[in-house]
Amino acid sequence: MTAVIFGAVVVLTAVFAFVNGFRDVSTSVALAVRTRALTPSVAVLLAAFFNFLGALLSALLAVAVSQTWINLPGGTDGLNILLAGLGSAVAWGILLWWRGIPASSTHALVGGLAGAGLASLAVGGTGVGGVDRSLLLQVVLPLVLSPLVAYSGSFLLVYPATWAARYTQPSVVNQRFRRSQSIAAGAVAFGHGLQDGQRVNAVLLLALLAAGYSDGGTVPVWVALLSAVMITAGTLYGGWRISHTIGYKITRVDPLRGSVAQIFSAVMLFVGAIGLQWSLSTTHTVTSAVLGAGENQNFSVTNRKLVIRIVGLWVLTPAATAALAFVLALALSPVAG
């Protein structure tokens, strides 16, 4: 039974990675397409290439990430928690994609694992005991604070960018920043692969540990390749519903502001993944940066009703996935024994 449930976790993790790439391609391509820096086809191919590289390299960081998440119980109990948590995160991600709402896969996964752990305790299991204290500093706080930092940093960086371009013809400014935005789009895609690839690798490492197939000290090659390939496949398939929301519905941006938003987002993702080993939501970071850059204009261009709706769903995401995972874990508990 352990082998069967482990296989189900691997399959569902692959689905989670695909949905992640499918939904989060918008963070890389939306602004570049909106400002005509890249055509849609070129933007998606560029994002897929750099997503693959980032996700492949993220395997080098996944061990540290998995050690700051949760200590699962061994055997079918731990695998059941992963299965329910992943199922709730995938279902919630597809629902919000259908509604065209950008939301964090990481928030959904953390909430799902928490809800499934509570369900395990409710049926007499061992739950997710032994939560590492560093979880708060390396996962929870960065996820909460990253939208505020992205919004503020992007808003403030518009000032020096517009000051430097004050004596340049608008057409020349747009041309130059479209070029920089092409580079920034690739950087965001690479940062997305680094950040979200870690989570996929970490989940598979936790599954291997729970099943007793690994000591969790290294990431197997097949795990790294599965994560990278599935995220890239989702990116290539593309999720244009969310891209339309970020690029056209939230606020209006020109090439200068789009470039500022993506460059600042990429820096945050790199520093978080490599320098600080923090889990940052690519969706929250880029969406907040776009909003900050768009807000720094002389006239109101922000769809405030939509922004309030998006932020409300961001807050709701962990609770919703926790509740759904709780129900799924209870339903699966007879199978897990």
Short mmCIF file of N, CA and C in Angstrom, two decimals, residues 10-23 51-52 55 192 200 204 222-237:
data_model
loop_
_atom_site.label_atom_id
_atom_site.label_comp_id
_atom_site.label_asym_id
_atom_site.label_seq_id
_atom_site.Cartn_x
_atom_site.Cartn_y
_atom_site.Cartn_z
N VAL A 10 3.53 10.98 -6.35
CA VAL A 10 4.42 11.40 -7.44
C VAL A 10 3.61 11.94 -8.62
N VAL A 11 2.54 11.21 -8.98
CA VAL A 11 1.70 11.65 -10.10
C VAL A 11 1.05 13.00 -9.78
N LEU A 12 0.52 13.14 -8.58
CA LEU A 12 -0.16 14.38 -8.22
C LEU A 12 0.84 15.54 -8.09
N THR A 13 2.06 15.24 -7.67
CA THR A 13 3.10 16.28 -7.64
C THR A 13 3.42 16.76 -9.04
N ALA A 14 3.47 15.83 -9.99
CA ALA A 14 3.70 16.20 -11.38
C ALA A 14 2.56 17.09 -11.90
N VAL A 15 1.33 16.76 -11.52
CA VAL A 15 0.19 17.59 -11.91
C VAL A 15 0.30 18.97 -11.28
N PHE A 16 0.68 19.01 -10.00
CA PHE A 16 0.86 20.29 -9.31
C PHE A 16 1.91 21.14 -10.01
N ALA A 17 3.02 20.53 -10.44
CA ALA A 17 4.08 21.26 -11.14
C ALA A 17 3.58 21.79 -12.48
N PHE A 18 2.80 20.97 -13.19
CA PHE A 18 2.25 21.41 -14.47
C PHE A 18 1.31 22.60 -14.29
N VAL A 19 0.40 22.49 -13.31
CA VAL A 19 -0.54 23.57 -13.05
C VAL A 19 0.22 24.83 -12.61
N ASN A 20 1.29 24.64 -11.85
CA ASN A 20 2.10 25.78 -11.43
C ASN A 20 2.68 26.52 -12.63
N GLY A 21 3.29 25.78 -13.56
CA GLY A 21 3.83 26.42 -14.75
C GLY A 21 2.75 26.99 -15.65
N PHE A 22 1.63 26.29 -15.71
CA PHE A 22 0.50 26.71 -16.53
C PHE A 22 -0.07 28.05 -16.05
N ARG A 23 -0.18 28.20 -14.72
CA ARG A 23 -0.75 29.41 -14.16
C ARG A 23 0.28 30.54 -14.08
N ASN A 51 12.48 28.94 -17.39
CA ASN A 51 11.82 28.17 -16.33
C ASN A 51 12.49 26.82 -16.16
N PHE A 52 12.81 26.18 -17.28
CA PHE A 52 13.46 24.86 -17.22
C PHE A 52 14.82 24.96 -16.54
N ALA A 55 14.26 25.70 -12.76
CA ALA A 55 13.72 24.55 -12.03
C ALA A 55 14.77 23.45 -11.89
N HIS A 192 11.33 32.32 -11.25
CA HIS A 192 10.17 31.47 -10.97
C HIS A 192 10.58 30.00 -10.91
N VAL A 200 8.46 21.93 -5.56
CA VAL A 200 8.12 20.64 -6.16
C VAL A 200 9.13 19.59 -5.74
N LEU A 204 8.57 16.10 -3.26
CA LEU A 204 8.99 14.75 -3.65
C LEU A 204 10.01 14.19 -2.67
N TRP A 222 16.05 11.90 -11.12
CA TRP A 222 14.70 11.80 -11.69
C TRP A 222 13.76 12.82 -11.08
N VAL A 223 13.96 13.15 -9.81
CA VAL A 223 13.13 14.16 -9.15
C VAL A 223 13.36 15.53 -9.77
N ALA A 224 14.64 15.89 -9.96
CA ALA A 224 14.97 17.18 -10.55
C ALA A 224 14.43 17.30 -11.98
N LEU A 225 14.56 16.23 -12.76
CA LEU A 225 14.10 16.26 -14.15
C LEU A 225 12.57 16.31 -14.21
N LEU A 226 11.90 15.54 -13.36
CA LEU A 226 10.44 15.56 -13.35
C LEU A 226 9.92 16.95 -13.03
N SER A 227 10.49 17.58 -12.03
CA SER A 227 10.06 18.92 -11.63
C SER A 227 10.25 19.91 -12.78
N ALA A 228 11.44 19.91 -13.37
CA ALA A 228 11.75 20.87 -14.43
C ALA A 228 10.89 20.65 -15.66
N VAL A 229 10.71 19.40 -16.05
CA VAL A 229 9.96 19.09 -17.26
C VAL A 229 8.49 19.45 -17.11
N MET A 230 7.91 19.14 -15.96
CA MET A 230 6.47 19.40 -15.78
C MET A 230 6.18 20.90 -15.65
N ILE A 231 7.04 21.64 -14.95
CA ILE A 231 6.85 23.09 -14.88
C ILE A 231 6.98 23.71 -16.27
N THR A 232 7.96 23.24 -17.04
CA THR A 232 8.17 23.76 -18.39
C THR A 232 7.00 23.40 -19.30
N ALA A 233 6.49 22.18 -19.17
CA ALA A 233 5.34 21.77 -19.99
C ALA A 233 4.13 22.66 -19.70
N GLY A 234 3.91 22.96 -18.43
CA GLY A 234 2.81 23.86 -18.09
C GLY A 234 3.02 25.25 -18.65
N THR A 235 4.26 25.72 -18.64
CA THR A 235 4.58 27.03 -19.19
C THR A 235 4.29 27.08 -20.69
N LEU A 236 4.68 26.05 -21.39
CA LEU A 236 4.45 26.02 -22.84
C LEU A 236 2.97 25.98 -23.18
N TYR A 237 2.19 25.28 -22.35
CA TYR A 237 0.76 25.23 -22.61
C TYR A 237 0.13 26.59 -22.39
#
